[in-house]
PDB file of C-alpha atoms in Angstrom:
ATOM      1  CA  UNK A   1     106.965 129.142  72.754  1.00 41.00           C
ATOM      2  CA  UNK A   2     103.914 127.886  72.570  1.00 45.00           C
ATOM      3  CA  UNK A   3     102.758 124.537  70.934  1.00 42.00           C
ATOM      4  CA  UNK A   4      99.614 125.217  68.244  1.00 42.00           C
ATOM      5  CA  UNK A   5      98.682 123.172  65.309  1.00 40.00           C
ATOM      6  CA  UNK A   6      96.867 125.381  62.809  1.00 39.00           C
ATOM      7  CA  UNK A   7      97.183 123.353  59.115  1.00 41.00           C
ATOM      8  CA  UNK A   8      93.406 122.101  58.421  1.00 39.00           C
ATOM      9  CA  UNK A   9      94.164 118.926  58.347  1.00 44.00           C
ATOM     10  CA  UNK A  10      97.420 117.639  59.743  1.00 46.00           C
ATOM     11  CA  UNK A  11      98.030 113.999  59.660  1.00 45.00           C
ATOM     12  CA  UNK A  12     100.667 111.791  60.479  1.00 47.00           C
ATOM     13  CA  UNK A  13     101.297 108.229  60.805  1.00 37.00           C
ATOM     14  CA  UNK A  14     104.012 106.067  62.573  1.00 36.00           C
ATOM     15  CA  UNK A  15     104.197 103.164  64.687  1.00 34.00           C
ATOM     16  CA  UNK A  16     103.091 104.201  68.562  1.00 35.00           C
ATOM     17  CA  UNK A  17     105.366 103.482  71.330  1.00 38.00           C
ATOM     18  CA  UNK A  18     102.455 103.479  73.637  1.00 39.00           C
ATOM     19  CA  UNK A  19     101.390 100.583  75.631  1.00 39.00           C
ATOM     20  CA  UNK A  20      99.237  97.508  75.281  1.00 42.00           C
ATOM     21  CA  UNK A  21      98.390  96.006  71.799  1.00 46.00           C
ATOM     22  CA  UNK A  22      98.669  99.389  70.133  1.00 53.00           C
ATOM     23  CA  UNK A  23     102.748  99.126  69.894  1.00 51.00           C
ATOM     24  CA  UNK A  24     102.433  98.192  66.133  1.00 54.00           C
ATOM     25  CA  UNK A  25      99.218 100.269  65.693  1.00 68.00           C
ATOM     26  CA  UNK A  26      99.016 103.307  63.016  1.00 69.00           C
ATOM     27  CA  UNK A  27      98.240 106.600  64.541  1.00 71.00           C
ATOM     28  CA  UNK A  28      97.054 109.253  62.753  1.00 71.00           C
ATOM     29  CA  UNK A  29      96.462 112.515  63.676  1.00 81.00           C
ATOM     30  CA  UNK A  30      94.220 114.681  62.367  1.00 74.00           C
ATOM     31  CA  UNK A  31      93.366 118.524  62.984  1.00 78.00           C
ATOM     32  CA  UNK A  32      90.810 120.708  61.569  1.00 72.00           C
ATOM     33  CA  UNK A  33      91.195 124.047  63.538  1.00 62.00           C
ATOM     34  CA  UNK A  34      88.045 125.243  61.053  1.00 60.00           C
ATOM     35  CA  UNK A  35      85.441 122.625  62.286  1.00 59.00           C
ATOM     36  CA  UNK A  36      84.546 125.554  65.391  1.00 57.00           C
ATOM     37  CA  UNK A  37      84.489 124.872  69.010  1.00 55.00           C
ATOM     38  CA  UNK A  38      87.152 127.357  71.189  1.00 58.00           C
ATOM     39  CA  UNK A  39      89.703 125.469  73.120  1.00 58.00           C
ATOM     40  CA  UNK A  40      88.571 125.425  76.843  1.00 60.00           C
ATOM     41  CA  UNK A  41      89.835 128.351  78.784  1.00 56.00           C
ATOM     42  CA  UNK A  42      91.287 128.329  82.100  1.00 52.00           C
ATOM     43  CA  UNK A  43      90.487 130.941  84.933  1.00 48.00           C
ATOM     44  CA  UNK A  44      93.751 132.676  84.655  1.00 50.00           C
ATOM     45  CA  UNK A  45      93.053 134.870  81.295  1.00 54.00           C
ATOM     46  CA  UNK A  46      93.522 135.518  78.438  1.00 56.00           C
ATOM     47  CA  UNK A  47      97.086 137.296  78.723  1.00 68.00           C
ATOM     48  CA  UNK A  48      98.342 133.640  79.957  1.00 78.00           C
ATOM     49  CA  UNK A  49     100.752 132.356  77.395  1.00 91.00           C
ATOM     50  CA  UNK A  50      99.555 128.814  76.069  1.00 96.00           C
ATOM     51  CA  UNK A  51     101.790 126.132  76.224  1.00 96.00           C
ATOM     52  CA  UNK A  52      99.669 123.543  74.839  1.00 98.00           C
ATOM     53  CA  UNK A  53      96.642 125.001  72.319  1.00 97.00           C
ATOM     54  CA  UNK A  54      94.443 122.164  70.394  1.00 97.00           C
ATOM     55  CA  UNK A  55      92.099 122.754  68.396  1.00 96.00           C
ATOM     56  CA  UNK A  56      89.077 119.515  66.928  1.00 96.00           C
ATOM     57  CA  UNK A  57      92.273 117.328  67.286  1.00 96.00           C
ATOM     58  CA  UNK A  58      91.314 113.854  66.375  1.00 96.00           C
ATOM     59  CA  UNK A  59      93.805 110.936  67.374  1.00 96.00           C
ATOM     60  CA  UNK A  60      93.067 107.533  65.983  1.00 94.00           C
ATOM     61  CA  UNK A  61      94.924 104.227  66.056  1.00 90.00           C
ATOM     62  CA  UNK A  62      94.062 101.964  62.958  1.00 88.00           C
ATOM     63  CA  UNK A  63      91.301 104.667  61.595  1.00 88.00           C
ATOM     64  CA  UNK A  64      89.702 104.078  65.093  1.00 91.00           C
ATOM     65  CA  UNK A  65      88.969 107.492  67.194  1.00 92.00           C
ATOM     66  CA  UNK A  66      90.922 107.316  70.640  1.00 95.00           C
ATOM     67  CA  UNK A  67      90.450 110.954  70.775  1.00 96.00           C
ATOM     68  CA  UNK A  68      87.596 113.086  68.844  1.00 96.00           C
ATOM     69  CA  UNK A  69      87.879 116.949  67.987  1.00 95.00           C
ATOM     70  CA  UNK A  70      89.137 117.677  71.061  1.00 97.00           C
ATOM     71  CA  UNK A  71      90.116 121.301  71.687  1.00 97.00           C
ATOM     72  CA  UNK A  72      92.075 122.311  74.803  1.00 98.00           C
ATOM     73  CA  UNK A  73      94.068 125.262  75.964  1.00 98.00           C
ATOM     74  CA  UNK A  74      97.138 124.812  78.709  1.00 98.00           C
ATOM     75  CA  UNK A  75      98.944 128.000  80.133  1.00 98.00           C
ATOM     76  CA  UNK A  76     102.029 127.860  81.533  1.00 97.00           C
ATOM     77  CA  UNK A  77     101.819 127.267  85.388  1.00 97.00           C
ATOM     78  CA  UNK A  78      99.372 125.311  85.249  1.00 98.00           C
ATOM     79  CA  UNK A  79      98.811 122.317  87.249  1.00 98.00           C
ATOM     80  CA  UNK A  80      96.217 119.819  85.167  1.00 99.00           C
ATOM     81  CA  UNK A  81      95.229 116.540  86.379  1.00 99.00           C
ATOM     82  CA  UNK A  82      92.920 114.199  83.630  1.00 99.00           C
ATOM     83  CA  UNK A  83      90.145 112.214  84.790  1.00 98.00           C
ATOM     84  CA  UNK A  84      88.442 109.454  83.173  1.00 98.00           C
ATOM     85  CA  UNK A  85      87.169 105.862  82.905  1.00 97.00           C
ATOM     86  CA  UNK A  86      89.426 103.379  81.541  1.00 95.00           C
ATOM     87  CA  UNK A  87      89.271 103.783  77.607  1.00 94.00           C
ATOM     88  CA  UNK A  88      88.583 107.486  77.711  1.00 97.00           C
ATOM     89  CA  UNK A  89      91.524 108.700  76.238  1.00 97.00           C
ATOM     90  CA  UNK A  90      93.571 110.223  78.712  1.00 98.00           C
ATOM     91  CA  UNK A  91      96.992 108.526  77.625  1.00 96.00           C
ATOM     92  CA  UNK A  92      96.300 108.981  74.421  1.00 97.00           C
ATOM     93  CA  UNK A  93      96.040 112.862  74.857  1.00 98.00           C
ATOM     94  CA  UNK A  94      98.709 113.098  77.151  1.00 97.00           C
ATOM     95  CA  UNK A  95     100.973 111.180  74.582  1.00 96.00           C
ATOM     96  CA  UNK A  96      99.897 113.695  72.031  1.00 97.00           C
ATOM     97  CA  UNK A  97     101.138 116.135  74.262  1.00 98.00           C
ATOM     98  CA  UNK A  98     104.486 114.796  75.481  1.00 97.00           C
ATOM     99  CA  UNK A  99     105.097 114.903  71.282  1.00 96.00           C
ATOM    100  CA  UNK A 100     104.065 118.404  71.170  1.00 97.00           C
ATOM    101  CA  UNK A 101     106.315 119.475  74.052  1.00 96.00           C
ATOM    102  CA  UNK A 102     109.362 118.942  72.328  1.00 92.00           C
ATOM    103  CA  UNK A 103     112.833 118.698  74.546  1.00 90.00           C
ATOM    104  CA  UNK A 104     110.604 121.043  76.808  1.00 92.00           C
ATOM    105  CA  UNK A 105     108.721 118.285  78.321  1.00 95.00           C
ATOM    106  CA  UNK A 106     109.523 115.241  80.241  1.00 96.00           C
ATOM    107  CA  UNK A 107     106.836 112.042  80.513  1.00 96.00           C
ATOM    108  CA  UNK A 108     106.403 109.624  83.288  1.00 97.00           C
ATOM    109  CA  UNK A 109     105.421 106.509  81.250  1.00 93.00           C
ATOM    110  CA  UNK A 110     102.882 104.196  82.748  1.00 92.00           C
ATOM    111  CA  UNK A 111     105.597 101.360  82.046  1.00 93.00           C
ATOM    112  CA  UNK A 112     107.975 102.392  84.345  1.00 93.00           C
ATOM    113  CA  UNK A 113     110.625 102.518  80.871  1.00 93.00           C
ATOM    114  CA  UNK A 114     113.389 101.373  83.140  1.00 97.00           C
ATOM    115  CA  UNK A 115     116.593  99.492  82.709  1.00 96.00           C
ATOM    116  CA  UNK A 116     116.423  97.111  85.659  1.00 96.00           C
ATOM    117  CA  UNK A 117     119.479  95.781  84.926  1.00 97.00           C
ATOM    118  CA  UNK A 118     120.832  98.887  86.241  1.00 97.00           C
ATOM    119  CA  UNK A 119     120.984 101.069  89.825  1.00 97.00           C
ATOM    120  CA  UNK A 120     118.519 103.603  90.597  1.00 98.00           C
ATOM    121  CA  UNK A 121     121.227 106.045  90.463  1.00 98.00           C
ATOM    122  CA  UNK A 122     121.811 105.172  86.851  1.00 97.00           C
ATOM    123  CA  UNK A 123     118.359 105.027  86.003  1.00 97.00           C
ATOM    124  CA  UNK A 124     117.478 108.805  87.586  1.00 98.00           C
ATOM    125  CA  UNK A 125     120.691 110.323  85.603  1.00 97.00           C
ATOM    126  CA  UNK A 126     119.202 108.696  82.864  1.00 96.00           C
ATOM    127  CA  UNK A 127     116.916 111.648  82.524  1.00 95.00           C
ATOM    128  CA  UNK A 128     119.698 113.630  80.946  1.00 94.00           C
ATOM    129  CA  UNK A 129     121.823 111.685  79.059  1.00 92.00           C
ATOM    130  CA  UNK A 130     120.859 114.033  75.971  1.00 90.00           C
ATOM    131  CA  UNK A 131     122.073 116.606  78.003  1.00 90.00           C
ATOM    132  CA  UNK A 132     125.937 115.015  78.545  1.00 88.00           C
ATOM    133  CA  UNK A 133     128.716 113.831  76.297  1.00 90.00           C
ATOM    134  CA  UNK A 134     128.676 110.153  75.172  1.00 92.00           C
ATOM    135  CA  UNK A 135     132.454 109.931  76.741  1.00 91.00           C
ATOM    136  CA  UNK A 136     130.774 111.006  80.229  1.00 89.00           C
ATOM    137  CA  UNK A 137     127.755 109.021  80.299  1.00 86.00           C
ATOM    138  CA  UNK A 138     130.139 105.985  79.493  1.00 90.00           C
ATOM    139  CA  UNK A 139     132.282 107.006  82.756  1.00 89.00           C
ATOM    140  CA  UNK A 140     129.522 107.703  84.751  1.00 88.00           C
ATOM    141  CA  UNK A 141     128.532 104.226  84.216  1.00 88.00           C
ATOM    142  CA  UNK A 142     131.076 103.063  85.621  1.00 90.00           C
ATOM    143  CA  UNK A 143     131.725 105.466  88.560  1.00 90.00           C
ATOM    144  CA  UNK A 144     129.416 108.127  89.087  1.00 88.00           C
ATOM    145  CA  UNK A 145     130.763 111.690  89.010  1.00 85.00           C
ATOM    146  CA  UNK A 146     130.725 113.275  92.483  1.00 90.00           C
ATOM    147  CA  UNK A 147     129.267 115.985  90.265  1.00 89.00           C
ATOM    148  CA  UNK A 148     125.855 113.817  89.048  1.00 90.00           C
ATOM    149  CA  UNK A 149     125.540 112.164  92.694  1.00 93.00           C
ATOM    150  CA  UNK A 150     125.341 115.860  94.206  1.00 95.00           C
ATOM    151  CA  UNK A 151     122.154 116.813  91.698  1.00 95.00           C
ATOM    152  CA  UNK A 152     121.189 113.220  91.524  1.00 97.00           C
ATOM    153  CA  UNK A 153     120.756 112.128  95.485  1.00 97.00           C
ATOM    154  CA  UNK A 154     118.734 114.898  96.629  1.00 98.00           C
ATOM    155  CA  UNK A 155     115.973 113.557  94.125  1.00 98.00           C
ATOM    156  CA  UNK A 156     116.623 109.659  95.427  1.00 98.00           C
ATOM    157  CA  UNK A 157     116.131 111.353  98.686  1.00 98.00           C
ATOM    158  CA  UNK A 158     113.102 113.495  97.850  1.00 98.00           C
ATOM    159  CA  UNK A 159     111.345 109.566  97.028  1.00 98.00           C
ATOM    160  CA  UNK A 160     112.744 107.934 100.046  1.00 97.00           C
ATOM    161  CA  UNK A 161     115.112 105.529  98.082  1.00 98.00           C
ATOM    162  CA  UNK A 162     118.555 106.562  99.738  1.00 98.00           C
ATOM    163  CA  UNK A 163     118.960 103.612 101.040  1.00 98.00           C
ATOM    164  CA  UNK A 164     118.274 101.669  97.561  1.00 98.00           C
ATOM    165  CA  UNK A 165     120.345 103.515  95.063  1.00 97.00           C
ATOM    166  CA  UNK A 166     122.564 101.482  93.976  1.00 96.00           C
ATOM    167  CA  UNK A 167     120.415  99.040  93.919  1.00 98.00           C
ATOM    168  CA  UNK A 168     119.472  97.128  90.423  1.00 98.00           C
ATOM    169  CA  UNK A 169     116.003  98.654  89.592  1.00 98.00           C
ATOM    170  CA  UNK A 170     114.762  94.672  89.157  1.00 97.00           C
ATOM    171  CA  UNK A 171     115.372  94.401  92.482  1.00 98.00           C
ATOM    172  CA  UNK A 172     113.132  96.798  93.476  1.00 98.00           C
ATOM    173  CA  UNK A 173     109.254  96.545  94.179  1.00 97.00           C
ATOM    174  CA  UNK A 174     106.454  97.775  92.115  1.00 96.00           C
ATOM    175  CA  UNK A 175     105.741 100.868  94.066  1.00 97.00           C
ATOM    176  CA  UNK A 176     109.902 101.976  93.871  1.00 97.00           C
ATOM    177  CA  UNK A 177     110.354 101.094  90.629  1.00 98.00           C
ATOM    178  CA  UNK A 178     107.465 103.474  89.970  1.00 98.00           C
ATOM    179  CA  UNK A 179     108.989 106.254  91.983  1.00 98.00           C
ATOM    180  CA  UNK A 180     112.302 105.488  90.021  1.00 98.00           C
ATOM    181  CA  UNK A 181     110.674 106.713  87.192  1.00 98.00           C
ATOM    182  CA  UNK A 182     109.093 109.741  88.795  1.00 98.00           C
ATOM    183  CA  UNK A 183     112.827 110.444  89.892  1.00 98.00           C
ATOM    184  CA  UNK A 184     114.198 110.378  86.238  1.00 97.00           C
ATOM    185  CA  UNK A 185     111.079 112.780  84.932  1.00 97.00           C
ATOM    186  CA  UNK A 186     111.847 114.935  87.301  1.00 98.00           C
ATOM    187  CA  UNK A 187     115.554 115.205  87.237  1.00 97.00           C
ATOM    188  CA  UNK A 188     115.082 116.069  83.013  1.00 95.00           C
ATOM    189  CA  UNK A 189     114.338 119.101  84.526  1.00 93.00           C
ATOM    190  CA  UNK A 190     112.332 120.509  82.241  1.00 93.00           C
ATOM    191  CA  UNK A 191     109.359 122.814  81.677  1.00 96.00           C
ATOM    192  CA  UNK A 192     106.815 120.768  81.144  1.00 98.00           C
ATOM    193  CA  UNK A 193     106.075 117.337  82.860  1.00 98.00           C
ATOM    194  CA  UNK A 194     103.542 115.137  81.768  1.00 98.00           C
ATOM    195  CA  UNK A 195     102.687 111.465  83.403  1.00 98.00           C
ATOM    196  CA  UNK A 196      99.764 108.736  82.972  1.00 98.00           C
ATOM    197  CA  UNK A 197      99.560 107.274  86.302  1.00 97.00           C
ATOM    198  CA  UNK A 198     102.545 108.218  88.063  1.00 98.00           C
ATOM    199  CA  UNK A 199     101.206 107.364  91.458  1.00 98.00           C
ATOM    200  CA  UNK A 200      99.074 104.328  90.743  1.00 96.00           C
ATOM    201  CA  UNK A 201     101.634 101.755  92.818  1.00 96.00           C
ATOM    202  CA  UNK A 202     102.844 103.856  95.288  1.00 96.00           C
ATOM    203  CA  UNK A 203     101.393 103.670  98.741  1.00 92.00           C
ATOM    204  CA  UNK A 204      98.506 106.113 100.010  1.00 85.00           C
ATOM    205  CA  UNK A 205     101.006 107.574 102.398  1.00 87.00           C
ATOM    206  CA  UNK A 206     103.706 108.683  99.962  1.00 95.00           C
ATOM    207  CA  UNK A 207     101.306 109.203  96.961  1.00 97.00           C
ATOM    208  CA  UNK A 208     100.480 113.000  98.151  1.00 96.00           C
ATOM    209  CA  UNK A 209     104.429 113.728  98.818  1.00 97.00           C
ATOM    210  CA  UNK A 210     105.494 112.310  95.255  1.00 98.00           C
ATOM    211  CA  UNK A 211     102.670 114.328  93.345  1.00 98.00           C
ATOM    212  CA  UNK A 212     103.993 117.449  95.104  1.00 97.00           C
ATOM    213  CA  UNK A 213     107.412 116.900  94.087  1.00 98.00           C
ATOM    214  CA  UNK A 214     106.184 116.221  90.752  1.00 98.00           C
ATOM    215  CA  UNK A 215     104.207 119.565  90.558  1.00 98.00           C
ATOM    216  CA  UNK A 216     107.277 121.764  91.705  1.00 97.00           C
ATOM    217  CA  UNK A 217     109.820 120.403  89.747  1.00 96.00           C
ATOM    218  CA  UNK A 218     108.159 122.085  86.725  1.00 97.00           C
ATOM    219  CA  UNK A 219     106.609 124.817  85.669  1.00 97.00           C
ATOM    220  CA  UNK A 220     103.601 123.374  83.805  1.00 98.00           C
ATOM    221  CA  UNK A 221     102.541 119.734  84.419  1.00 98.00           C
ATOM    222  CA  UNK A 222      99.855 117.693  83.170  1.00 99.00           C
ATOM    223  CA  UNK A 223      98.917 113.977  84.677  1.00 98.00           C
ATOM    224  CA  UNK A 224      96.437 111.558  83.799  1.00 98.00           C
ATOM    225  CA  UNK A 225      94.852 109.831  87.524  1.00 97.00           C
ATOM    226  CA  UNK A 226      92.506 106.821  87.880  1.00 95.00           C
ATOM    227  CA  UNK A 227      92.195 107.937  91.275  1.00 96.00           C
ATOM    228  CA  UNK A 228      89.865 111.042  91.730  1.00 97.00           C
ATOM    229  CA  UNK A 229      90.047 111.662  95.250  1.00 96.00           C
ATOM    230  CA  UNK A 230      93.784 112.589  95.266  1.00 96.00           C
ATOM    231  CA  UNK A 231      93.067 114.472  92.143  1.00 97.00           C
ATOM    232  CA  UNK A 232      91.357 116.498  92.878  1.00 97.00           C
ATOM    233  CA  UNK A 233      93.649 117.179  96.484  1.00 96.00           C
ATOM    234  CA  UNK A 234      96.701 118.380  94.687  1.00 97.00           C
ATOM    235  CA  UNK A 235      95.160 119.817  91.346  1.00 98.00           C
ATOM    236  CA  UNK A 236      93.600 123.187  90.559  1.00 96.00           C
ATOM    237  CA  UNK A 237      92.169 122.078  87.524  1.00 99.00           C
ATOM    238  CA  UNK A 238      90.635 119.053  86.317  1.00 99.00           C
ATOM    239  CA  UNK A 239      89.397 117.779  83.047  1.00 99.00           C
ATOM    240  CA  UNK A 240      87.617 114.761  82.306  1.00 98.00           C
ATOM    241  CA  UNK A 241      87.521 112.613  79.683  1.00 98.00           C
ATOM    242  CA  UNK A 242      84.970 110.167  78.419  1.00 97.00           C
ATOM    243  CA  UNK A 243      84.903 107.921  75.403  1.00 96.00           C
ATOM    244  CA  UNK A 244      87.227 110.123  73.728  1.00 97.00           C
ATOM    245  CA  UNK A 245      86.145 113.776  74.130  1.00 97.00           C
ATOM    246  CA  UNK A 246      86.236 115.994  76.784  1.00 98.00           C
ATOM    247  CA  UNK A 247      83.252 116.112  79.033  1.00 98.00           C
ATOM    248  CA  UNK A 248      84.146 119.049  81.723  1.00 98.00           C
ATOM    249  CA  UNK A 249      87.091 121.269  82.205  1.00 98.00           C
ATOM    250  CA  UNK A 250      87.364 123.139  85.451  1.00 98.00           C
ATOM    251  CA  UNK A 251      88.376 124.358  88.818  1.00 98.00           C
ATOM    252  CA  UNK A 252      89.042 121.684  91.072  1.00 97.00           C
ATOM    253  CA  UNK A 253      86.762 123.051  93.543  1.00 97.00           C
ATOM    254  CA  UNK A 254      84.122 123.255  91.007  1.00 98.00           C
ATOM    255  CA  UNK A 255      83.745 119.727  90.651  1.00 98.00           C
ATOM    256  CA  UNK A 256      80.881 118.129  92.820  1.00 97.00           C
ATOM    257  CA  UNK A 257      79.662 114.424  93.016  1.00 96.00           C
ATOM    258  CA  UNK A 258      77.170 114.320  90.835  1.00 97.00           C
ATOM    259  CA  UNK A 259      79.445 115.321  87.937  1.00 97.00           C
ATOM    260  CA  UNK A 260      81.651 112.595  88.812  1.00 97.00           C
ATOM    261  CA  UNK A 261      78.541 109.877  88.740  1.00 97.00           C
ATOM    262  CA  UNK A 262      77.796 110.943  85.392  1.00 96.00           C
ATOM    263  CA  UNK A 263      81.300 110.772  84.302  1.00 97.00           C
ATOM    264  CA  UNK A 264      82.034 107.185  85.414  1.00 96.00           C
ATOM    265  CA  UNK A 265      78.602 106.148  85.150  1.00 91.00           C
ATOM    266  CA  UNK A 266      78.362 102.143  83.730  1.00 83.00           C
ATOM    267  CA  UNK A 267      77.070 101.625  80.054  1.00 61.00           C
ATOM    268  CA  UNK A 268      73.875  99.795  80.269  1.00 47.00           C
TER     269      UNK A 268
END
């Protein structure tokens, strides 16, 4: 199945549960597939099946643009990494994704979302509760099924928190907490994964390891990065973002320096 919106103009409003001053913020949406402008291809052809196809979407908080007539095109398998200055509009076009996706898709929230009060454990199984019975999830917060801890650990492990998780999540530091919530996208388990910033407190070290896990527990994923370098390291494709449209969209290896000037160049 593929996610397309094809009505003229589609809008919606409702409060968004994105971050900053914009929790009480109206968001409309707005689509006008007969404006023109083909959603960016990637190299894989055309007899890829799109998971994600917009077309002159338009996503604006209080009547203000975040996003303008932006048309994309995501294939499953893909690996997509958005680039941008602060402001550009990556979150907002990753949100608009994540609510596209369905109970196909899993987000790693820039907030962490956590329950500190909580263990890691607790906070990784978390990923499925949808997925259980309310009569298990209640048990399993009390003692943990042998069943969860074998398909829950191996993830804890994959982060290097086996030796935190039972730990409260408040405990933790910045950088774990963060990985926490990698752990709980990634145990969802499903076929898409999107995340705005999921590496931006972890450690140089363990930020390539994490964002390899991340791209092989699902089939398609799509993250938003502030930082390019590792970007463009573990992604094939890249597209950047700049005061709400979409500036470039290609290969990786495509990409060259002076592109990247241009893209975070300062307003004078």
């Amino acid at each position: 199945m593929s996610f397309h919106r094809r009505r003229q103009q589609h809008v919606c409003s409702h409060p968004e549960n994105g971050p900053g001053d914009r929790h009480s913020s109206k968001v409309t949406v707005t689509v006008d597939p007969t404006a023109g402008g083909e959603a960016n291809r990637p190299v894989s052809g055309a007899n890829a099946r799109a998971v994600f196809e917009l077309r002159n979407v338009t996503v604006a908080y209080d009547e203000v643009p975040a996003i303008e007539r932006v048309s994309l095109r995501i294939e499953e398998g893909e690996k997509v990494v958005l680039i941008g200055p602060s402001g550009a509009g990556k979150s907002t076009l990753l949100r608009h994704l994540y609510e596209l996706s369905g109970e196909q898709g899993a987000l790693i929230h820039q907030d962490y979302s956590l329950i500190p009060q909580l263990s890691v454990f607790h906070n990784v199984y978390a990923g499925r509760l949808d997925q259980h019975t309310a009569w298990r999830n209640f048990r399993t917060l009390l003692r943990p099924d042998s069943r969860d801890m074998h398909t829950v650990q191996p993830i804890i492990e994959a982060l290097d928190l086996q030796d935190k998780t039972h730990e409260r999540v408040q405990a933790l530091s910045g950088g774990q907490q963060q990985r926490v919530a990698v752990g709980r996208a990634v145990y969802r388990d499903g076929q898409i994964l999107l995340g705005d910033e999921p590496v931006s407190a972890i450690d140089p070290h363990q930020a390539g390891r994490v964002l390899e896990l991340i791209k092989g527990s699902a089939a398609t994923v799509v993250l938003a990065m502030h930082d390019v370098q590792l970007a463009l390291e573990h992604f094939s494709r890249v597209v950047a973002l700049r005061d709400g449209q979409i500036t470039f969209d290609l290969p990786a290896a495509q990409v060259d320096r002076n592109m990247l000037s241009h893209l975070y160049r300062a307003e004078g």
